[in-house]
mmCIF file of N, CA and C in Angstrom:
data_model
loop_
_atom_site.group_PDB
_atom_site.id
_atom_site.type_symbol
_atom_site.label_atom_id
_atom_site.label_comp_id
_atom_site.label_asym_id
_atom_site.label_seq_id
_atom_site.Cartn_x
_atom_site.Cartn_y
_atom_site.Cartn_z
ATOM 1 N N UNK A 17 36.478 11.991 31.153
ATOM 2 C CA UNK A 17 36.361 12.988 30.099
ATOM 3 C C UNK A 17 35.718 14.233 30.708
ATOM 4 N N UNK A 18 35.872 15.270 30.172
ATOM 5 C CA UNK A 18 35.528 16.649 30.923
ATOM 6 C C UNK A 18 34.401 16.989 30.424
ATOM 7 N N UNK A 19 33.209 17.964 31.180
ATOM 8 C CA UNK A 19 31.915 17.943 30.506
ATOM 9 C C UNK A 19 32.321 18.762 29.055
ATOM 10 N N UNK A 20 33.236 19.605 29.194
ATOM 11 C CA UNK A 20 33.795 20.429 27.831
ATOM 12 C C UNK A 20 33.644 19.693 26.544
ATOM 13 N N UNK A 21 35.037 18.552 26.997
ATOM 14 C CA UNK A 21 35.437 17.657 25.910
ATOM 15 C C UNK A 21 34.298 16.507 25.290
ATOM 16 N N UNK A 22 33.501 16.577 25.915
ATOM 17 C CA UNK A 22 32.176 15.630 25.972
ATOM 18 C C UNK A 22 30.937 16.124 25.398
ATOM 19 N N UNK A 23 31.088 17.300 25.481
ATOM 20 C CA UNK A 23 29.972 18.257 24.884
ATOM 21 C C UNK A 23 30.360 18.475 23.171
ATOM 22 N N UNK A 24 31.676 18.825 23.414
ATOM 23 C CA UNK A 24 32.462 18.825 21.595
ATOM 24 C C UNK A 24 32.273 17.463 20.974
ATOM 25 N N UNK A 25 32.482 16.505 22.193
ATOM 26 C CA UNK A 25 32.200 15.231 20.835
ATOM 27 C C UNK A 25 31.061 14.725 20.820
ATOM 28 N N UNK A 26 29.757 15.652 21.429
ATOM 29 C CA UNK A 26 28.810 15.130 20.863
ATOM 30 C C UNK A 26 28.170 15.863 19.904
ATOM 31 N N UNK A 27 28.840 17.310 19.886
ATOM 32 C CA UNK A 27 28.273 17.981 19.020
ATOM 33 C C UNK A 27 29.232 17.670 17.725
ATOM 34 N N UNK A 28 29.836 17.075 17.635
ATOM 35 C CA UNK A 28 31.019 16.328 16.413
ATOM 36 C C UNK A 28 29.849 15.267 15.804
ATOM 37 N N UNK A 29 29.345 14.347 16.692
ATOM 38 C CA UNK A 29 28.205 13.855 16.561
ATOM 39 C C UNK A 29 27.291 13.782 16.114
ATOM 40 N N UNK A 30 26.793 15.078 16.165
ATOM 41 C CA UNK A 30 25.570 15.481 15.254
ATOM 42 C C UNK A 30 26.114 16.153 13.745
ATOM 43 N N UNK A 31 26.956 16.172 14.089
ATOM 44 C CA UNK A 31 27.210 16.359 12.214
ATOM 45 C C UNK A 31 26.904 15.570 11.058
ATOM 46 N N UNK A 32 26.835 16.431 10.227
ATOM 47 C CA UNK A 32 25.993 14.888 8.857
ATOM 48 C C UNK A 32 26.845 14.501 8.612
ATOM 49 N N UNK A 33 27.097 13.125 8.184
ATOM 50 C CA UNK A 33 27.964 12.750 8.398
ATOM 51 C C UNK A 33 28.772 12.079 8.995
ATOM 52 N N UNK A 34 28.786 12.586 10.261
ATOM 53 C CA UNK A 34 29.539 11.821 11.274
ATOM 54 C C UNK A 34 29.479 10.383 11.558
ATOM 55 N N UNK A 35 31.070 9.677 11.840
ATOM 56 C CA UNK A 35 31.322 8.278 11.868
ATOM 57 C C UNK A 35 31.744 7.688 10.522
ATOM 58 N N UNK A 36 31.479 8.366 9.543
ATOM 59 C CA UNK A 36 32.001 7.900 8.108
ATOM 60 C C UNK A 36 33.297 8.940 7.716
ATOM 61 N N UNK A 37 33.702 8.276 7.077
ATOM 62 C CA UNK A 37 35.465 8.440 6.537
ATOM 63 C C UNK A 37 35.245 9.903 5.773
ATOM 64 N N UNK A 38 33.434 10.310 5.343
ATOM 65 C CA UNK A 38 33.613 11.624 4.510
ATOM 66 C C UNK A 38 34.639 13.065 4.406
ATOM 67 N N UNK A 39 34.536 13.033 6.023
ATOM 68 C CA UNK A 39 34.801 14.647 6.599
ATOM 69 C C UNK A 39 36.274 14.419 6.672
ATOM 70 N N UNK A 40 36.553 13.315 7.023
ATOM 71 C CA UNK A 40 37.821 13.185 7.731
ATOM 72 C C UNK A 40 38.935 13.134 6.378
ATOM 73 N N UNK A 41 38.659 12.398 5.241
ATOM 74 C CA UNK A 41 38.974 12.447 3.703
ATOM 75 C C UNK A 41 38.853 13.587 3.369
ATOM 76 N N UNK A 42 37.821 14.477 3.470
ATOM 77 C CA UNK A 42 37.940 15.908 2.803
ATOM 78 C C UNK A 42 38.902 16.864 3.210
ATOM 79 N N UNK A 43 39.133 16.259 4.617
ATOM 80 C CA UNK A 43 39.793 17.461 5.392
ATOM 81 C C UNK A 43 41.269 17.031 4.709
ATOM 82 N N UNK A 44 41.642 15.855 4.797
ATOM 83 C CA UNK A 44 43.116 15.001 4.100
ATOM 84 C C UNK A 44 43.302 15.781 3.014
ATOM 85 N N UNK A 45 41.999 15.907 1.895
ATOM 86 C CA UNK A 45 42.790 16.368 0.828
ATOM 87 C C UNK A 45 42.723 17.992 0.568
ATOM 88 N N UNK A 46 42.096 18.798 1.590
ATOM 89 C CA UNK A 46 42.042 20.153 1.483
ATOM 90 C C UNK A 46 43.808 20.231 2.047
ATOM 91 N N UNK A 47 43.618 19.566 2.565
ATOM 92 C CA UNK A 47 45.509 19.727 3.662
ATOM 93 C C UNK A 47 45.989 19.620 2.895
ATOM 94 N N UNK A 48 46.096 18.895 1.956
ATOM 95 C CA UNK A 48 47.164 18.020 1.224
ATOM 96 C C UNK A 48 47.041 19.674 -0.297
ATOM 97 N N UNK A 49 45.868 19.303 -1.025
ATOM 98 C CA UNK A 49 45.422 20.499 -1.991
ATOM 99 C C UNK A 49 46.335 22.046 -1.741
ATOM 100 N N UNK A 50 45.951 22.316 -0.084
ATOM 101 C CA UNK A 50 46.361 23.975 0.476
ATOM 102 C C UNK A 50 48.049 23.908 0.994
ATOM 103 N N UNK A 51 48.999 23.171 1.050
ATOM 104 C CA UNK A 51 49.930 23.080 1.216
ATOM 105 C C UNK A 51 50.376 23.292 0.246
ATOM 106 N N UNK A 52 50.013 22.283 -1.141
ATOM 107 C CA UNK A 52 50.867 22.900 -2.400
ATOM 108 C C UNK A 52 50.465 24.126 -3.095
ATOM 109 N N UNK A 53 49.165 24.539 -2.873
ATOM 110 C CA UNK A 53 48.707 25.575 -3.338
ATOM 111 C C UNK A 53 49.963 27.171 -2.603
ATOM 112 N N UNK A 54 49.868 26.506 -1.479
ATOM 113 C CA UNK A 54 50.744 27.897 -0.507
ATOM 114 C C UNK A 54 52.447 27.572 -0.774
ATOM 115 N N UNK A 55 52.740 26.006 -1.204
ATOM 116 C CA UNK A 55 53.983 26.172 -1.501
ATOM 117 C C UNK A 55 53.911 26.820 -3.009
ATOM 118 N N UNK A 56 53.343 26.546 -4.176
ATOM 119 C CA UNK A 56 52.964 27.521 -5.102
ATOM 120 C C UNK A 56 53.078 29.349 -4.927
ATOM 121 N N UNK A 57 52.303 29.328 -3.816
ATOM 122 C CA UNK A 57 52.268 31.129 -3.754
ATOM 123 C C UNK A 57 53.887 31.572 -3.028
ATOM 124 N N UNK A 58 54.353 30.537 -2.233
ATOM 125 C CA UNK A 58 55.634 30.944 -1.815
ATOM 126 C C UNK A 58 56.871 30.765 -3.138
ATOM 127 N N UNK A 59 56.576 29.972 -3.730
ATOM 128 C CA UNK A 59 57.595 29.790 -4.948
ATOM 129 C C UNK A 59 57.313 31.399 -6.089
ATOM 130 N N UNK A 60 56.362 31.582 -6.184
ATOM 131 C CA UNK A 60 56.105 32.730 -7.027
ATOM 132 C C UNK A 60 56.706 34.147 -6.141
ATOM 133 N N UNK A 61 56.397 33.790 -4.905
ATOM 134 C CA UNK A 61 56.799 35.483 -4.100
ATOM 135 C C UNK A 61 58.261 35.041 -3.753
ATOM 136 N N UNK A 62 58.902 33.981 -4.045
ATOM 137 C CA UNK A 62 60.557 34.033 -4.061
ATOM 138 C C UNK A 62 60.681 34.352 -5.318
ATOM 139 N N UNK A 63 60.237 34.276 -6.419
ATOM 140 C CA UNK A 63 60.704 34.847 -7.582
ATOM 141 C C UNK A 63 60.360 36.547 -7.935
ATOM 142 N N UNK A 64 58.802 37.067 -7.467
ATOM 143 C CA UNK A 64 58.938 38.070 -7.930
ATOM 144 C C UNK A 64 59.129 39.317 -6.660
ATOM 145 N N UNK A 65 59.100 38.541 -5.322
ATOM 146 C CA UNK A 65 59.615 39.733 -4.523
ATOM 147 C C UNK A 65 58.894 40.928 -4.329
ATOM 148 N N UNK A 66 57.246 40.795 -4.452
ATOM 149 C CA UNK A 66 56.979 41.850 -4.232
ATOM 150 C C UNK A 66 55.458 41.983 -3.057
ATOM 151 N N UNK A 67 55.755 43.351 -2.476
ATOM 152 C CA UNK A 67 54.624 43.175 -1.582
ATOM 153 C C UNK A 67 52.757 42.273 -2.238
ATOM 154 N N UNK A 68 52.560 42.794 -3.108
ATOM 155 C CA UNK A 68 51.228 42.019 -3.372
ATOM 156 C C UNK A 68 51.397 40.114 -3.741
ATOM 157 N N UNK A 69 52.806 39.731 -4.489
ATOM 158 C CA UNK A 69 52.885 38.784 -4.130
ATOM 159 C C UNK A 69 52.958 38.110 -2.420
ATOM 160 N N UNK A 70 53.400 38.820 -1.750
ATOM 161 C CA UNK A 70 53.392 38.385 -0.409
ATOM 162 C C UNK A 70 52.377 38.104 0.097
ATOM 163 N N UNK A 71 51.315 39.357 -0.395
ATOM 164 C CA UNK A 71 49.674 39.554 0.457
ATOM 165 C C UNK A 71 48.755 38.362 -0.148
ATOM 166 N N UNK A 72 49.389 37.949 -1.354
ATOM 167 C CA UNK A 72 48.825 36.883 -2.064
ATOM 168 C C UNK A 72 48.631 35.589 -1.182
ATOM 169 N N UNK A 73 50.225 35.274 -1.103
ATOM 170 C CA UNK A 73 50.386 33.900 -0.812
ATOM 171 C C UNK A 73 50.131 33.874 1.055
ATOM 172 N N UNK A 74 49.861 34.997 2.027
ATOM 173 C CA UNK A 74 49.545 35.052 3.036
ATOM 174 C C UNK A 74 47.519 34.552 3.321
ATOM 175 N N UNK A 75 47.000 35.447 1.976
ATOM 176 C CA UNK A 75 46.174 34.937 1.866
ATOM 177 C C UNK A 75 45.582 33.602 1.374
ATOM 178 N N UNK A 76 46.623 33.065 0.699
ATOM 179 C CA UNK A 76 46.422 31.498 0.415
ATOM 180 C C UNK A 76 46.992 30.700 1.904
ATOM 181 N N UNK A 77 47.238 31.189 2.485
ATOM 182 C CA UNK A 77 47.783 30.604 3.944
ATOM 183 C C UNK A 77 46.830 30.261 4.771
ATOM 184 N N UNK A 78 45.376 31.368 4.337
ATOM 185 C CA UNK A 78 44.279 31.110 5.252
ATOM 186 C C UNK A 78 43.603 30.060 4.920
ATOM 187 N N UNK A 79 43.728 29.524 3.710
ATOM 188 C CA UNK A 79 43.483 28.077 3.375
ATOM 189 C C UNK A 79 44.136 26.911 4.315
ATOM 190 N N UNK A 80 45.237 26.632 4.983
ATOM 191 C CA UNK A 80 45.506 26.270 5.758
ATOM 192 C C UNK A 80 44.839 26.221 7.153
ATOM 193 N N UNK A 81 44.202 27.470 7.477
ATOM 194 C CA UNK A 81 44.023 27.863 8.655
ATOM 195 C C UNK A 81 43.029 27.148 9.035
ATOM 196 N N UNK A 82 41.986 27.503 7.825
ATOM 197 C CA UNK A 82 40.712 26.378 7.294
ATOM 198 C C UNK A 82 40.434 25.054 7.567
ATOM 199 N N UNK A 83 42.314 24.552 7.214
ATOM 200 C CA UNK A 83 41.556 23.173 7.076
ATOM 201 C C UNK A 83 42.262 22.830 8.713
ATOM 202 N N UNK A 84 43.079 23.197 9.416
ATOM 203 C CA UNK A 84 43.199 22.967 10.606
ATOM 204 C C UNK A 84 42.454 23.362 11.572
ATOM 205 N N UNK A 85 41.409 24.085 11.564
ATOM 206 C CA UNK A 85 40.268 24.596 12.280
ATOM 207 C C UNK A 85 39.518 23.536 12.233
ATOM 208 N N UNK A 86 38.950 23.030 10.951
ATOM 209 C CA UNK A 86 38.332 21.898 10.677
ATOM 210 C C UNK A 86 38.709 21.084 11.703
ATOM 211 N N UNK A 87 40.151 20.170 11.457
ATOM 212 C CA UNK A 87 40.031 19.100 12.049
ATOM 213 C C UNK A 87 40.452 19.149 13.814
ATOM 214 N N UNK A 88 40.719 20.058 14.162
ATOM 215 C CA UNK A 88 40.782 20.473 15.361
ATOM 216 C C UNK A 88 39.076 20.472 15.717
ATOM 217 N N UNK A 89 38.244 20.582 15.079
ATOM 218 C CA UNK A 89 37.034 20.286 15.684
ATOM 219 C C UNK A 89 36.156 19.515 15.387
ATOM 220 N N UNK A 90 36.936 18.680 14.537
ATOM 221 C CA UNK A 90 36.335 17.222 13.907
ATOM 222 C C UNK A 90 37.201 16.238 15.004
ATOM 223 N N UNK A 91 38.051 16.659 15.760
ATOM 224 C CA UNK A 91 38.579 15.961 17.287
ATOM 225 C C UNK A 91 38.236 16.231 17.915
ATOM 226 N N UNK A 92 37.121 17.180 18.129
ATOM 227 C CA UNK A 92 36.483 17.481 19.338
ATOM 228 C C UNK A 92 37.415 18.431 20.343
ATOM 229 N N UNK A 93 38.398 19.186 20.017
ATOM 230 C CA UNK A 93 39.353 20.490 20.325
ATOM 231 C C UNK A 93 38.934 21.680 20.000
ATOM 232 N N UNK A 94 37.759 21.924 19.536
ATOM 233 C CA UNK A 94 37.199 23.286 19.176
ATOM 234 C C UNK A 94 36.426 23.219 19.541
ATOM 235 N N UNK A 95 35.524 23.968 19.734
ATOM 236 C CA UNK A 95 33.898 23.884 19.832
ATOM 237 C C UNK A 95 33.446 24.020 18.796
ATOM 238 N N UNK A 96 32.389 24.307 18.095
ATOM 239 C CA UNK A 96 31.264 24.201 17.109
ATOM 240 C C UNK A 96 31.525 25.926 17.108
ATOM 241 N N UNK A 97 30.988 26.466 18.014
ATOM 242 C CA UNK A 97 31.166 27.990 18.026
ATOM 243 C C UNK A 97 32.105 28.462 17.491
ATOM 244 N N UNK A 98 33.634 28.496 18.278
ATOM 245 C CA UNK A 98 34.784 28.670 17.540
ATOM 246 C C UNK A 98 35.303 28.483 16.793
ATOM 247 N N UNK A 99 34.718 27.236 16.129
ATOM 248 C CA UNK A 99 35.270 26.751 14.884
ATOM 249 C C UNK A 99 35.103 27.705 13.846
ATOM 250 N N UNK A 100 33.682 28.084 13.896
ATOM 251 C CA UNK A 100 32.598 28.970 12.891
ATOM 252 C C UNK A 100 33.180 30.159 13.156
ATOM 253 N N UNK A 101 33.522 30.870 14.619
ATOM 254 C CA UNK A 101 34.325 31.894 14.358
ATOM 255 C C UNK A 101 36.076 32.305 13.732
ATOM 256 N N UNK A 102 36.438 31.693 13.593
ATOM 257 C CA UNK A 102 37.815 31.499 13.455
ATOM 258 C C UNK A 102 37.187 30.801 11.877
ATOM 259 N N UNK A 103 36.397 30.350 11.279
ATOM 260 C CA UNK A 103 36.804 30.288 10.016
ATOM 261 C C UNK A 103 36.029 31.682 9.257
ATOM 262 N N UNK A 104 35.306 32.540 9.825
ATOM 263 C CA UNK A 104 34.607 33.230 9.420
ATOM 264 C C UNK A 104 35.483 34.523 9.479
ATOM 265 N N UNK A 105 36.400 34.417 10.280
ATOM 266 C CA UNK A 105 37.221 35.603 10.404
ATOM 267 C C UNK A 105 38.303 35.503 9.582
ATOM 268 N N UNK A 106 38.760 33.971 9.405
ATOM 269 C CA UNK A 106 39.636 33.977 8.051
ATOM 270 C C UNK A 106 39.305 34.087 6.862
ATOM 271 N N UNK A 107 37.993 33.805 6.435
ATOM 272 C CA UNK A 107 37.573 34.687 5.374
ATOM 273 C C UNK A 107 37.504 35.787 5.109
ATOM 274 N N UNK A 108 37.451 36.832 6.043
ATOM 275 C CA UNK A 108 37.304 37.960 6.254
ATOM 276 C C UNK A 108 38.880 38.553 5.955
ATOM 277 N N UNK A 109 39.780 37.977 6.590
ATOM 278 C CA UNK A 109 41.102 38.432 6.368
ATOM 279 C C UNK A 109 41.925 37.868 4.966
ATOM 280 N N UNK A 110 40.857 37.146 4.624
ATOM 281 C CA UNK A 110 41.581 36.683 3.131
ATOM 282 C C UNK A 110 41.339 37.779 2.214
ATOM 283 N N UNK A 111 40.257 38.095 2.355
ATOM 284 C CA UNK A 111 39.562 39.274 1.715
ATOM 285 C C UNK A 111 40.182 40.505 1.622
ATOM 286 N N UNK A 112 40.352 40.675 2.848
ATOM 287 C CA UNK A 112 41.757 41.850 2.978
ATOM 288 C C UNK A 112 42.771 41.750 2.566
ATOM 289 N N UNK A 113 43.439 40.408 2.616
ATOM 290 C CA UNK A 113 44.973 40.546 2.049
ATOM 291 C C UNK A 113 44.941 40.453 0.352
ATOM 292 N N UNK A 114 43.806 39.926 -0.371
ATOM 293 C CA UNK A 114 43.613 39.922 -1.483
ATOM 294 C C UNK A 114 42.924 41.627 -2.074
ATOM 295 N N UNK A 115 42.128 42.515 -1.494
ATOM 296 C CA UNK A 115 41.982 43.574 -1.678
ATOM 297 C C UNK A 115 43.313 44.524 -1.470
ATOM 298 N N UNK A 116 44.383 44.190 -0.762
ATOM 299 C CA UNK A 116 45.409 44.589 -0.468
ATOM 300 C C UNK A 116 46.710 44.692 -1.494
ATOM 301 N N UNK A 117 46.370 43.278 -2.134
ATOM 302 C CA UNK A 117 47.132 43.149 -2.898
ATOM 303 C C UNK A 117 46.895 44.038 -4.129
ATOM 304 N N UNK A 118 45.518 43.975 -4.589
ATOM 305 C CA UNK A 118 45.031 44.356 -5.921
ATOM 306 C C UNK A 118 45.692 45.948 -5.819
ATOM 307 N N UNK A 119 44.984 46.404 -4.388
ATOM 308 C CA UNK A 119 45.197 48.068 -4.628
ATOM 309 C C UNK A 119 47.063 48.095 -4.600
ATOM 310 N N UNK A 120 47.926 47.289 -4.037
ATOM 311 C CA UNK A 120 49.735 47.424 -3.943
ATOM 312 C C UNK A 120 49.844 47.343 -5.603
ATOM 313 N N UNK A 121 49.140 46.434 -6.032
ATOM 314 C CA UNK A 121 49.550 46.187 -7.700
ATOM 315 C C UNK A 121 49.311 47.013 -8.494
ATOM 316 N N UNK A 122 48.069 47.913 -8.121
ATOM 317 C CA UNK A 122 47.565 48.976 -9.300
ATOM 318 C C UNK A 122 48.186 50.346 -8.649
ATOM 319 N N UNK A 123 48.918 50.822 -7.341
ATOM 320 C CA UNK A 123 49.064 51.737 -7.451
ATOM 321 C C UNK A 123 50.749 52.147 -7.310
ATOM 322 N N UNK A 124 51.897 50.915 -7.467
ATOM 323 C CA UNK A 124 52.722 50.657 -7.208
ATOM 324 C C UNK A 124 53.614 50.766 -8.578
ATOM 325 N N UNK A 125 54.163 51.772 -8.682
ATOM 326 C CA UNK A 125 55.275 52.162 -10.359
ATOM 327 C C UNK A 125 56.180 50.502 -10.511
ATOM 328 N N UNK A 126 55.763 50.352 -11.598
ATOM 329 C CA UNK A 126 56.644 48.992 -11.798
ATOM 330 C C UNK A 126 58.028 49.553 -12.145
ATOM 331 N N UNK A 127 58.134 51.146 -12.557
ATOM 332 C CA UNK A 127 60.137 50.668 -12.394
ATOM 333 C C UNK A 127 60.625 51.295 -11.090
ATOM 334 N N UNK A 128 60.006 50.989 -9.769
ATOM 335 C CA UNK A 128 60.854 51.457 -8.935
ATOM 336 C C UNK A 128 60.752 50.040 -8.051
ATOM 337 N N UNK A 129 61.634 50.263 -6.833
ATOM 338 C CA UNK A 129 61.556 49.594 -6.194
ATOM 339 C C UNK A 129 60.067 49.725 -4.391
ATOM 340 N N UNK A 130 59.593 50.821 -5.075
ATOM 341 C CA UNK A 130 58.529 51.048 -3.957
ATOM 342 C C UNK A 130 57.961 49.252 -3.391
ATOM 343 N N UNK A 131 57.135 48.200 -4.444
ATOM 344 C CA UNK A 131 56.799 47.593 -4.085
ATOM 345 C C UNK A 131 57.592 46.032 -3.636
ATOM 346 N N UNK A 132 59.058 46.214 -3.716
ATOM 347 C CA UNK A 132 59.592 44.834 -3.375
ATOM 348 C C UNK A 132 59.696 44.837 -2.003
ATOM 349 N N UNK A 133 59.790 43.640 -1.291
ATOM 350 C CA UNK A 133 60.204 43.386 -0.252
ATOM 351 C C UNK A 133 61.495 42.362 0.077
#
């Protein structure tokens, strides 16, 4: 084992938690939860076709991102560091695509076609 990969699973280790089915179950059903949630936001932006629906369901995507960050370092494939960065930055960009959306929706003439995609 590499001192890398050895260092991640002991810091996997010190998690509360760790060795019980908790983390590993939560992560199952955030996966399971954020898949239909994003097939949801994709079913709505095939119906209404428009940029803030898009920015919507991109930002429900980072829910995904979330929970595969997770378990990529609940295997000891991330570090502790990166994990925290990469989920901290997808919050950050959720934020954006949801501020993104609000301002496409409020400043976008509903009878033209400015906002479809």
């Amino acid at each position: 084992m590499t001192p890398a990969l050895h260092l991640a699973r002991f810091a996997v280790a010190e998690w509360p938690g760790a060795g019980t089915f908790a983390l590993p179950s939560v992560l199952v059903v955030a996966g399971i939860s954020s898949v239909a949630i994003v097939g949801l936001g994709v079913a709505a932006l095939s119906q209404r076709r428009s940029r803030s629906y898009l920015l919507i369901t991109l930002a429900l995507a980072t829910l995904l991102v979330r929970t595969l960050v997770g378990g990529l370092a609940l295997e000891g494939m991330l570090s502790m560091h990166l994990h925290h960065l990469i989920e901290h930055a997808s919050d950050g960009v959720m934020a954006v695509l949801l501020l993104a959306a609000v301002y496409f929706a409020r400043t976008a003439n509903p009878r033209s076609d400015e906002d479809t995609i």
